[in-house]
């Protein structure tokens, strides 16, 4: 009878292999994967509306491997929710290539939602060094850096010049100008992205890092937030709202709302990604020609930005993984990376573009951005990063609305983050 068991086991193995093949290689309704064919690319909101034209460039020359763009919401958290719901559908998932936030690589890789990639197929050596690290998990490459990002402080050059004041390098200088100069011109002082979502996690982390603190250590294994520096960082944001130099309305701002407020001439200072500089200086913007950008300030000199941006990953269920890799190689080519900047107003990942004199002339903030990228700190690499971020958003928002003191907020952060890591 033993052979029957053995045969049964063999059959079982065969069934597992076959179903595994269908599940990982192709959608249930489409038969087994061939390496090449059409595909979809899912991305968070394309705020500068450029990606369609870039993908058209590929589609024109690759008629049998056309890519269809699926645009998800502007908010990083909503996009995260839609992508993870889709990926959990396994073989029925709709997305082949995912333009994921740099902070999601570990989570997506740990769940087996995205597939390891062959380093040799992509120009990793020409990228800015820290961005490659955001695309690796467990020493494997799981995505390819596509766009990077660092926060900048945008300011009204015209107003500071009239007052004979230099752009702020420290929090004290920022606060002083936001409190005393902004009201003279009928403006609000300072804003960032303070709605509870990933943007607030970024702003809070920047305040904490700028004060010399940290949130998690050892790739998310250790909670390090219980420090004077972290309290000082959160106090900077909470004090702004309490004292009125951060307007209450900023507690509802994501990237776009805060950019609009600055562009409409309602703010003296804005923390945002460089795309906001480009939008606000474009022809037709009420503040065009009247703005400047400097590194984010900190307690006693320039602070530290969080490293932003996105990586391109291939779904474990991608229909045509070879075409997916070929498209990613195209999107990270020198030509398309240039378009990322010139059409998309987004920071490219290829290092040499930051030194290109023609680009520096057209995008005068590039040297400042390069410097901010050099010192930018990545978000903690944690397979539970989504939960880490939810904790930070909730607690920091409570501190900014005055429901909790910064000291109590830091203690609660330490407690809740420890609970996330031990789960
Ligand atoms: C930008 C950044 C991204 C960040 C998000 C927060 O899209 O590139 O890394 O998570 O903003 O809102």
GROMACS .gro file of C-alpha atoms and ligand atoms in nm:
model
  435
    1UNK     CA    1   0.000   0.000   0.000
    2UNK     CA    2   0.296   0.219   0.050
    3UNK     CA    3   0.335   0.285  -0.322
    4UNK     CA    4  -0.021   0.421  -0.330
    5UNK     CA    5   0.073   0.674  -0.068
    6UNK     CA    6   0.388   0.755  -0.256
    7UNK     CA    7   0.193   0.798  -0.580
    8UNK     CA    8  -0.063   1.010  -0.399
    9UNK     CA    9   0.213   1.228  -0.263
   10UNK     CA   10   0.364   1.256  -0.610
   11UNK     CA   11   0.028   1.363  -0.752
   12UNK     CA   12  -0.014   1.615  -0.476
   13UNK     CA   13   0.328   1.759  -0.547
   14UNK     CA   14   0.242   1.778  -0.917
   15UNK     CA   15  -0.088   1.955  -0.844
   16UNK     CA   16   0.089   2.199  -0.614
   17UNK     CA   17   0.353   2.267  -0.878
   18UNK     CA   18   0.095   2.319  -1.150
   19UNK     CA   19  -0.134   2.544  -0.950
   20UNK     CA   20   0.170   2.728  -0.817
   21UNK     CA   21   0.280   2.780  -1.174
   22UNK     CA   22  -0.057   2.925  -1.277
   23UNK     CA   23  -0.080   3.135  -0.963
   24UNK     CA   24   0.265   3.284  -0.994
   25UNK     CA   25   0.302   3.301  -1.368
   26UNK     CA   26  -0.030   3.419  -1.503
   27UNK     CA   27  -0.379   3.520  -1.415
   28UNK     CA   28  -0.620   3.229  -1.381
   29UNK     CA   29  -0.813   3.339  -1.691
   30UNK     CA   30  -0.515   3.383  -1.918
   31UNK     CA   31  -0.321   3.061  -1.933
   32UNK     CA   32   0.045   3.028  -1.844
   33UNK     CA   33   0.275   3.328  -1.855
   34UNK     CA   34   0.491   3.385  -2.154
   35UNK     CA   35   0.775   3.623  -2.083
   36UNK     CA   36   0.648   3.900  -2.308
   37UNK     CA   37   0.314   4.067  -2.369
   38UNK     CA   38   0.091   4.353  -2.251
   39UNK     CA   39   0.093   4.474  -1.893
   40UNK     CA   40  -0.047   4.727  -1.646
   41UNK     CA   41   0.147   4.972  -1.430
   42UNK     CA   42  -0.019   5.096  -1.111
   43UNK     CA   43   0.096   5.421  -0.953
   44UNK     CA   44  -0.009   5.671  -0.689
   45UNK     CA   45  -0.167   5.990  -0.827
   46UNK     CA   46   0.051   6.138  -1.104
   47UNK     CA   47   0.046   6.490  -0.957
   48UNK     CA   48   0.223   6.648  -1.254
   49UNK     CA   49   0.036   6.445  -1.517
   50UNK     CA   50   0.348   6.338  -1.708
   51UNK     CA   51   0.362   5.960  -1.686
   52UNK     CA   52   0.112   5.889  -1.966
   53UNK     CA   53   0.336   6.068  -2.218
   54UNK     CA   54   0.644   5.877  -2.098
   55UNK     CA   55   0.464   5.543  -2.134
   56UNK     CA   56   0.341   5.646  -2.481
   57UNK     CA   57   0.708   5.661  -2.579
   58UNK     CA   58   0.740   5.290  -2.489
   59UNK     CA   59   0.405   5.188  -2.640
   60UNK     CA   60   0.488   5.341  -2.978
   61UNK     CA   61   0.794   5.120  -3.015
   62UNK     CA   62   0.665   4.807  -2.836
   63UNK     CA   63   0.324   4.728  -2.989
   64UNK     CA   64   0.322   4.373  -2.850
   65UNK     CA   65   0.420   4.474  -2.498
   66UNK     CA   66   0.194   4.773  -2.442
   67UNK     CA   67   0.161   4.908  -2.091
   68UNK     CA   68  -0.164   5.052  -1.954
   69UNK     CA   69  -0.141   5.308  -1.674
   70UNK     CA   70  -0.365   5.260  -1.370
   71UNK     CA   71  -0.365   5.577  -1.161
   72UNK     CA   72  -0.458   5.536  -0.794
   73UNK     CA   73  -0.533   5.817  -0.542
   74UNK     CA   74  -0.296   6.103  -0.446
   75UNK     CA   75  -0.261   5.995  -0.086
   76UNK     CA   76   0.018   5.742  -0.029
   77UNK     CA   77  -0.198   5.559   0.228
   78UNK     CA   78  -0.494   5.514  -0.006
   79UNK     CA   79  -0.266   5.389  -0.281
   80UNK     CA   80  -0.105   5.148  -0.035
   81UNK     CA   81  -0.450   5.015   0.063
   82UNK     CA   82  -0.555   4.964  -0.300
   83UNK     CA   83  -0.231   4.798  -0.402
   84UNK     CA   84  -0.222   4.558  -0.109
   85UNK     CA   85  -0.589   4.463  -0.160
   86UNK     CA   86  -0.512   4.391  -0.523
   87UNK     CA   87  -0.199   4.190  -0.446
   88UNK     CA   88  -0.385   3.981  -0.190
   89UNK     CA   89  -0.618   3.871  -0.471
   90UNK     CA   90  -0.327   3.656  -0.595
   91UNK     CA   91  -0.389   3.524  -0.946
   92UNK     CA   92  -0.680   3.765  -0.993
   93UNK     CA   93  -0.467   4.072  -0.925
   94UNK     CA   94  -0.487   4.345  -1.190
   95UNK     CA   95  -0.146   4.508  -1.148
   96UNK     CA   96   0.168   4.375  -1.315
   97UNK     CA   97   0.415   4.652  -1.230
   98UNK     CA   98   0.380   4.863  -0.918
   99UNK     CA   99   0.531   5.204  -0.865
  100UNK     CA  100   0.568   5.166  -0.489
  101UNK     CA  101   0.672   5.418  -0.226
  102UNK     CA  102   1.034   5.363  -0.119
  103UNK     CA  103   0.910   5.279   0.230
  104UNK     CA  104   0.701   4.979   0.117
  105UNK     CA  105   0.968   4.756  -0.043
  106UNK     CA  106   1.031   4.549   0.272
  107UNK     CA  107   0.663   4.491   0.343
  108UNK     CA  108   0.580   4.391  -0.015
  109UNK     CA  109   0.885   4.164  -0.038
  110UNK     CA  110   0.825   4.000   0.302
  111UNK     CA  111   0.468   3.910   0.197
  112UNK     CA  112   0.590   3.759  -0.131
  113UNK     CA  113   0.380   4.008  -0.331
  114UNK     CA  114   0.670   4.119  -0.550
  115UNK     CA  115   0.942   3.910  -0.711
  116UNK     CA  116   1.319   3.933  -0.668
  117UNK     CA  117   1.489   4.093  -0.967
  118UNK     CA  118   1.814   4.030  -1.146
  119UNK     CA  119   2.054   4.315  -1.060
  120UNK     CA  120   2.240   4.270  -1.387
  121UNK     CA  121   1.942   4.395  -1.591
  122UNK     CA  122   1.934   4.745  -1.442
  123UNK     CA  123   2.180   5.038  -1.433
  124UNK     CA  124   2.212   5.036  -1.054
  125UNK     CA  125   2.570   5.167  -1.066
  126UNK     CA  126   2.457   5.501  -1.207
  127UNK     CA  127   2.200   5.568  -0.934
  128UNK     CA  128   2.246   5.782  -0.624
  129UNK     CA  129   2.372   5.529  -0.366
  130UNK     CA  130   2.103   5.548  -0.093
  131UNK     CA  131   1.817   5.485  -0.335
  132UNK     CA  132   1.939   5.136  -0.423
  133UNK     CA  133   1.923   5.045  -0.056
  134UNK     CA  134   1.549   5.134  -0.045
  135UNK     CA  135   1.489   4.874  -0.318
  136UNK     CA  136   1.659   4.583  -0.142
  137UNK     CA  137   1.526   4.351   0.125
  138UNK     CA  138   1.711   4.064   0.284
  139UNK     CA  139   2.008   4.148   0.057
  140UNK     CA  140   1.799   4.083  -0.257
  141UNK     CA  141   1.689   4.340  -0.512
  142UNK     CA  142   1.307   4.352  -0.507
  143UNK     CA  143   1.246   4.672  -0.702
  144UNK     CA  144   1.432   4.929  -0.909
  145UNK     CA  145   1.466   5.290  -0.796
  146UNK     CA  146   1.270   5.519  -1.026
  147UNK     CA  147   1.219   5.856  -0.855
  148UNK     CA  148   1.389   5.994  -0.546
  149UNK     CA  149   1.279   6.287  -0.329
  150UNK     CA  150   1.385   6.516  -0.049
  151UNK     CA  151   1.189   6.784   0.133
  152UNK     CA  152   1.287   7.148   0.078
  153UNK     CA  153   1.188   7.469   0.251
  154UNK     CA  154   1.024   7.696  -0.006
  155UNK     CA  155   1.009   8.063   0.089
  156UNK     CA  156   0.886   8.394  -0.048
  157UNK     CA  157   1.206   8.552  -0.176
  158UNK     CA  158   1.035   8.886  -0.249
  159UNK     CA  159   0.913   8.930   0.107
  160UNK     CA  160   1.233   8.821   0.283
  161UNK     CA  161   1.431   9.055   0.053
  162UNK     CA  162   1.205   9.348   0.140
  163UNK     CA  163   1.264   9.276   0.508
  164UNK     CA  164   1.638   9.231   0.460
  165UNK     CA  165   1.620   8.882   0.610
  166UNK     CA  166   1.810   8.575   0.484
  167UNK     CA  167   1.620   8.249   0.430
  168UNK     CA  168   1.611   8.059   0.761
  169UNK     CA  169   1.874   7.800   0.849
  170UNK     CA  170   1.743   7.727   1.197
  171UNK     CA  171   1.403   7.666   1.353
  172UNK     CA  172   1.440   7.985   1.561
  173UNK     CA  173   1.492   8.193   1.244
  174UNK     CA  174   1.199   8.023   1.074
  175UNK     CA  175   0.972   8.079   1.374
  176UNK     CA  176   1.074   8.442   1.412
  177UNK     CA  177   0.998   8.524   1.049
  178UNK     CA  178   0.679   8.317   1.047
  179UNK     CA  179   0.556   8.497   1.360
  180UNK     CA  180   0.659   8.852   1.284
  181UNK     CA  181   0.697   8.896   0.907
  182UNK     CA  182   0.415   8.677   0.768
  183UNK     CA  183   0.132   8.868   0.944
  184UNK     CA  184   0.261   9.204   0.814
  185UNK     CA  185   0.188   9.079   0.463
  186UNK     CA  186  -0.140   8.909   0.554
  187UNK     CA  187   0.017   8.563   0.519
  188UNK     CA  188   0.026   8.251   0.729
  189UNK     CA  189   0.369   8.149   0.852
  190UNK     CA  190   0.459   7.788   0.785
  191UNK     CA  191   0.297   7.467   0.662
  192UNK     CA  192   0.389   7.115   0.564
  193UNK     CA  193   0.176   6.804   0.516
  194UNK     CA  194  -0.001   6.762   0.847
  195UNK     CA  195  -0.313   6.556   0.770
  196UNK     CA  196  -0.278   6.215   0.937
  197UNK     CA  197  -0.133   6.006   0.648
  198UNK     CA  198   0.217   5.915   0.527
  199UNK     CA  199   0.296   6.281   0.465
  200UNK     CA  200   0.262   6.356   0.837
  201UNK     CA  201   0.488   6.062   0.921
  202UNK     CA  202   0.744   6.216   0.686
  203UNK     CA  203   0.714   6.566   0.838
  204UNK     CA  204   0.733   6.428   1.192
  205UNK     CA  205   1.033   6.209   1.111
  206UNK     CA  206   1.210   6.508   0.958
  207UNK     CA  207   1.153   6.712   1.272
  208UNK     CA  208   1.281   6.427   1.491
  209UNK     CA  209   1.583   6.353   1.266
  210UNK     CA  210   1.666   6.724   1.240
  211UNK     CA  211   1.684   6.745   1.619
  212UNK     CA  212   1.925   6.448   1.615
  213UNK     CA  213   1.672   6.183   1.719
  214UNK     CA  214   1.545   5.865   1.558
  215UNK     CA  215   1.228   5.655   1.566
  216UNK     CA  216   1.337   5.295   1.517
  217UNK     CA  217   1.680   5.133   1.502
  218UNK     CA  218   1.818   4.805   1.362
  219UNK     CA  219   1.590   4.789   1.056
  220UNK     CA  220   1.280   4.840   1.267
  221UNK     CA  221   1.369   4.591   1.541
  222UNK     CA  222   1.442   4.843   1.816
  223UNK     CA  223   1.235   5.142   1.930
  224UNK     CA  224   1.459   5.446   1.978
  225UNK     CA  225   1.204   5.729   1.987
  226UNK     CA  226   1.205   5.788   2.361
  227UNK     CA  227   1.455   6.076   2.359
  228UNK     CA  228   1.486   6.447   2.429
  229UNK     CA  229   1.560   6.503   2.060
  230UNK     CA  230   1.236   6.336   1.949
  231UNK     CA  231   1.042   6.546   2.200
  232UNK     CA  232   1.211   6.859   2.071
  233UNK     CA  233   1.115   6.767   1.713
  234UNK     CA  234   0.751   6.706   1.795
  235UNK     CA  235   0.744   7.017   2.011
  236UNK     CA  236   0.853   7.227   1.710
  237UNK     CA  237   0.541   7.117   1.518
  238UNK     CA  238   0.302   7.131   1.814
  239UNK     CA  239   0.428   7.477   1.918
  240UNK     CA  240   0.369   7.610   1.568
  241UNK     CA  241  -0.001   7.524   1.581
  242UNK     CA  242  -0.039   7.639   1.942
  243UNK     CA  243   0.129   7.973   1.871
  244UNK     CA  244  -0.051   8.021   1.541
  245UNK     CA  245   0.249   8.043   1.306
  246UNK     CA  246   0.134   7.712   1.162
  247UNK     CA  247  -0.228   7.774   1.054
  248UNK     CA  248  -0.489   7.526   1.185
  249UNK     CA  249  -0.592   7.459   0.829
  250UNK     CA  250  -0.251   7.298   0.766
  251UNK     CA  251  -0.371   7.006   0.981
  252UNK     CA  252  -0.577   6.905   0.674
  253UNK     CA  253  -0.300   6.951   0.414
  254UNK     CA  254  -0.149   6.681   0.194
  255UNK     CA  255   0.112   6.772  -0.073
  256UNK     CA  256  -0.137   6.929  -0.313
  257UNK     CA  257  -0.335   7.141  -0.065
  258UNK     CA  258  -0.017   7.279   0.089
  259UNK     CA  259   0.131   7.354  -0.253
  260UNK     CA  260  -0.188   7.536  -0.351
  261UNK     CA  261  -0.179   7.752  -0.035
  262UNK     CA  262   0.179   7.858  -0.112
  263UNK     CA  263   0.110   7.908  -0.480
  264UNK     CA  264  -0.198   8.122  -0.405
  265UNK     CA  265   0.026   8.350  -0.199
  266UNK     CA  266  -0.116   8.251   0.140
  267UNK     CA  267   0.205   8.123   0.303
  268UNK     CA  268   0.551   8.263   0.375
  269UNK     CA  269   0.717   7.919   0.417
  270UNK     CA  270   0.631   7.572   0.294
  271UNK     CA  271   0.793   7.232   0.343
  272UNK     CA  272   0.725   7.027   0.032
  273UNK     CA  273   0.889   6.808  -0.233
  274UNK     CA  274   1.063   6.984  -0.523
  275UNK     CA  275   0.765   6.937  -0.759
  276UNK     CA  276   0.593   7.213  -0.560
  277UNK     CA  277   0.879   7.453  -0.641
  278UNK     CA  278   0.830   7.384  -1.011
  279UNK     CA  279   0.451   7.432  -0.990
  280UNK     CA  280   0.478   7.753  -0.790
  281UNK     CA  281   0.738   7.903  -1.023
  282UNK     CA  282   0.555   7.810  -1.345
  283UNK     CA  283   0.417   8.084  -1.570
  284UNK     CA  284   0.072   8.182  -1.449
  285UNK     CA  285   0.143   8.105  -1.082
  286UNK     CA  286   0.074   8.416  -0.869
  287UNK     CA  287   0.413   8.371  -0.695
  288UNK     CA  288   0.615   8.293  -1.007
  289UNK     CA  289   0.964   8.451  -0.989
  290UNK     CA  290   0.917   8.533  -0.621
  291UNK     CA  291   1.022   8.209  -0.450
  292UNK     CA  292   1.337   8.033  -0.339
  293UNK     CA  293   1.431   7.694  -0.188
  294UNK     CA  294   1.677   7.606   0.091
  295UNK     CA  295   1.744   7.287   0.287
  296UNK     CA  296   1.501   7.218   0.571
  297UNK     CA  297   1.613   7.401   0.885
  298UNK     CA  298   1.690   7.228   1.215
  299UNK     CA  299   1.746   7.341   1.575
  300UNK     CA  300   2.096   7.485   1.520
  301UNK     CA  301   2.154   7.471   1.146
  302UNK     CA  302   2.029   7.278   0.844
  303UNK     CA  303   1.810   6.981   0.939
  304UNK     CA  304   1.756   6.647   0.768
  305UNK     CA  305   1.501   6.542   0.513
  306UNK     CA  306   1.341   6.203   0.489
  307UNK     CA  307   1.434   6.016   0.173
  308UNK     CA  308   1.123   5.999  -0.046
  309UNK     CA  309   1.053   5.862  -0.387
  310UNK     CA  310   0.932   5.543  -0.548
  311UNK     CA  311   1.063   5.211  -0.680
  312UNK     CA  312   0.929   4.997  -0.962
  313UNK     CA  313   0.843   4.642  -0.857
  314UNK     CA  314   0.710   4.343  -1.048
  315UNK     CA  315   0.409   4.166  -0.900
  316UNK     CA  316   0.454   3.800  -0.808
  317UNK     CA  317   0.154   3.743  -1.038
  318UNK     CA  318   0.274   3.955  -1.330
  319UNK     CA  319   0.153   3.816  -1.660
  320UNK     CA  320   0.471   3.891  -1.852
  321UNK     CA  321   0.768   3.929  -1.619
  322UNK     CA  322   1.022   3.967  -1.896
  323UNK     CA  323   0.834   4.260  -2.052
  324UNK     CA  324   0.797   4.408  -1.704
  325UNK     CA  325   1.175   4.401  -1.652
  326UNK     CA  326   1.231   4.545  -2.000
  327UNK     CA  327   0.991   4.832  -1.931
  328UNK     CA  328   1.162   4.904  -1.598
  329UNK     CA  329   1.501   4.915  -1.771
  330UNK     CA  330   1.350   5.166  -2.017
  331UNK     CA  331   1.203   5.383  -1.737
  332UNK     CA  332   1.541   5.399  -1.565
  333UNK     CA  333   1.735   5.478  -1.883
  334UNK     CA  334   1.912   5.812  -1.903
  335UNK     CA  335   1.661   5.945  -2.159
  336UNK     CA  336   1.350   5.869  -1.955
  337UNK     CA  337   1.513   5.978  -1.628
  338UNK     CA  338   1.570   6.316  -1.791
  339UNK     CA  339   1.196   6.327  -1.879
  340UNK     CA  340   1.111   6.239  -1.519
  341UNK     CA  341   1.267   6.574  -1.430
  342UNK     CA  342   1.178   6.787  -1.734
  343UNK     CA  343   0.819   6.662  -1.778
  344UNK     CA  344   0.736   6.530  -1.433
  345UNK     CA  345   0.922   6.782  -1.212
  346UNK     CA  346   1.033   6.479  -1.007
  347UNK     CA  347   1.389   6.412  -0.887
  348UNK     CA  348   1.557   6.146  -1.104
  349UNK     CA  349   1.758   5.862  -0.950
  350UNK     CA  350   2.052   5.890  -1.192
  351UNK     CA  351   2.332   6.081  -1.021
  352UNK     CA  352   2.488   6.246  -1.329
  353UNK     CA  353   2.173   6.445  -1.413
  354UNK     CA  354   2.227   6.659  -1.101
  355UNK     CA  355   2.549   6.793  -1.253
  356UNK     CA  356   2.412   6.862  -1.600
  357UNK     CA  357   2.457   7.240  -1.656
  358UNK     CA  358   2.152   7.275  -1.883
  359UNK     CA  359   1.929   7.104  -1.626
  360UNK     CA  360   2.075   7.309  -1.341
  361UNK     CA  361   1.992   7.626  -1.537
  362UNK     CA  362   1.635   7.511  -1.593
  363UNK     CA  363   1.587   7.374  -1.238
  364UNK     CA  364   1.787   7.608  -1.012
  365UNK     CA  365   1.699   7.409  -0.700
  366UNK     CA  366   1.895   7.101  -0.820
  367UNK     CA  367   2.218   7.171  -0.623
  368UNK     CA  368   2.015   7.231  -0.303
  369UNK     CA  369   1.819   6.914  -0.370
  370UNK     CA  370   2.138   6.715  -0.432
  371UNK     CA  371   2.272   6.835  -0.098
  372UNK     CA  372   1.946   6.748   0.080
  373UNK     CA  373   1.947   6.403  -0.081
  374UNK     CA  374   2.304   6.348   0.036
  375UNK     CA  375   2.202   6.386   0.400
  376UNK     CA  376   1.846   6.248   0.370
  377UNK     CA  377   1.754   5.968   0.608
  378UNK     CA  378   1.551   5.669   0.494
  379UNK     CA  379   1.240   5.565   0.679
  380UNK     CA  380   1.279   5.257   0.899
  381UNK     CA  381   1.300   4.939   0.689
  382UNK     CA  382   1.029   4.731   0.848
  383UNK     CA  383   0.803   4.460   0.709
  384UNK     CA  384   0.538   4.628   0.930
  385UNK     CA  385   0.615   4.979   0.810
  386UNK     CA  386   0.247   5.044   0.737
  387UNK     CA  387   0.164   4.996   1.106
  388UNK     CA  388   0.465   5.197   1.218
  389UNK     CA  389   0.347   5.487   1.004
  390UNK     CA  390  -0.013   5.466   1.132
  391UNK     CA  391   0.113   5.495   1.490
  392UNK     CA  392   0.334   5.796   1.410
  393UNK     CA  393   0.056   5.978   1.224
  394UNK     CA  394  -0.201   5.925   1.497
  395UNK     CA  395   0.021   6.027   1.787
  396UNK     CA  396   0.183   6.329   1.621
  397UNK     CA  397  -0.155   6.455   1.506
  398UNK     CA  398  -0.278   6.438   1.867
  399UNK     CA  399   0.026   6.638   1.975
  400UNK     CA  400  -0.029   6.899   1.702
  401UNK     CA  401  -0.397   6.943   1.787
  402UNK     CA  402  -0.301   6.990   2.153
  403UNK     CA  403  -0.466   6.670   2.278
  404UNK     CA  404  -0.138   6.547   2.417
  405UNK     CA  405   0.184   6.718   2.527
  406UNK     CA  406   0.496   6.642   2.320
  407UNK     CA  407   0.646   6.458   2.620
  408UNK     CA  408   0.337   6.237   2.655
  409UNK     CA  409   0.332   6.186   2.277
  410UNK     CA  410   0.689   6.056   2.278
  411UNK     CA  411   0.611   5.814   2.562
  412UNK     CA  412   0.302   5.690   2.376
  413UNK     CA  413   0.499   5.654   2.054
  414UNK     CA  414   0.756   5.438   2.234
  415UNK     CA  415   0.482   5.219   2.381
  416UNK     CA  416   0.278   5.176   2.064
  417UNK     CA  417   0.580   5.120   1.840
  418UNK     CA  418   0.711   4.854   2.079
  419UNK     CA  419   0.373   4.681   2.051
  420UNK     CA  420   0.399   4.686   1.669
  421UNK     CA  421   0.750   4.537   1.670
  422UNK     CA  422   0.661   4.259   1.913
  423UNK     CA  423   0.356   4.143   1.716
  424LIG     C1  424   0.606   6.162  -0.181
  424LIG     C2  425   0.735   6.085  -0.154
  424LIG     C3  426   0.703   5.956  -0.083
  424LIG     C4  427   0.627   5.988   0.045
  424LIG     C5  428   0.499   6.065   0.014
  424LIG     C6  429   0.430   6.108   0.141
  424LIG     O1  430   0.529   6.096  -0.274
  424LIG     O2  431   0.804   6.061  -0.274
  424LIG     O3  432   0.819   5.882  -0.053
  424LIG     O4  433   0.597   5.873   0.117
  424LIG     O5  434   0.530   6.178  -0.063
  424LIG     O6  435   0.314   6.174   0.117
   0.00000   0.00000   0.00000
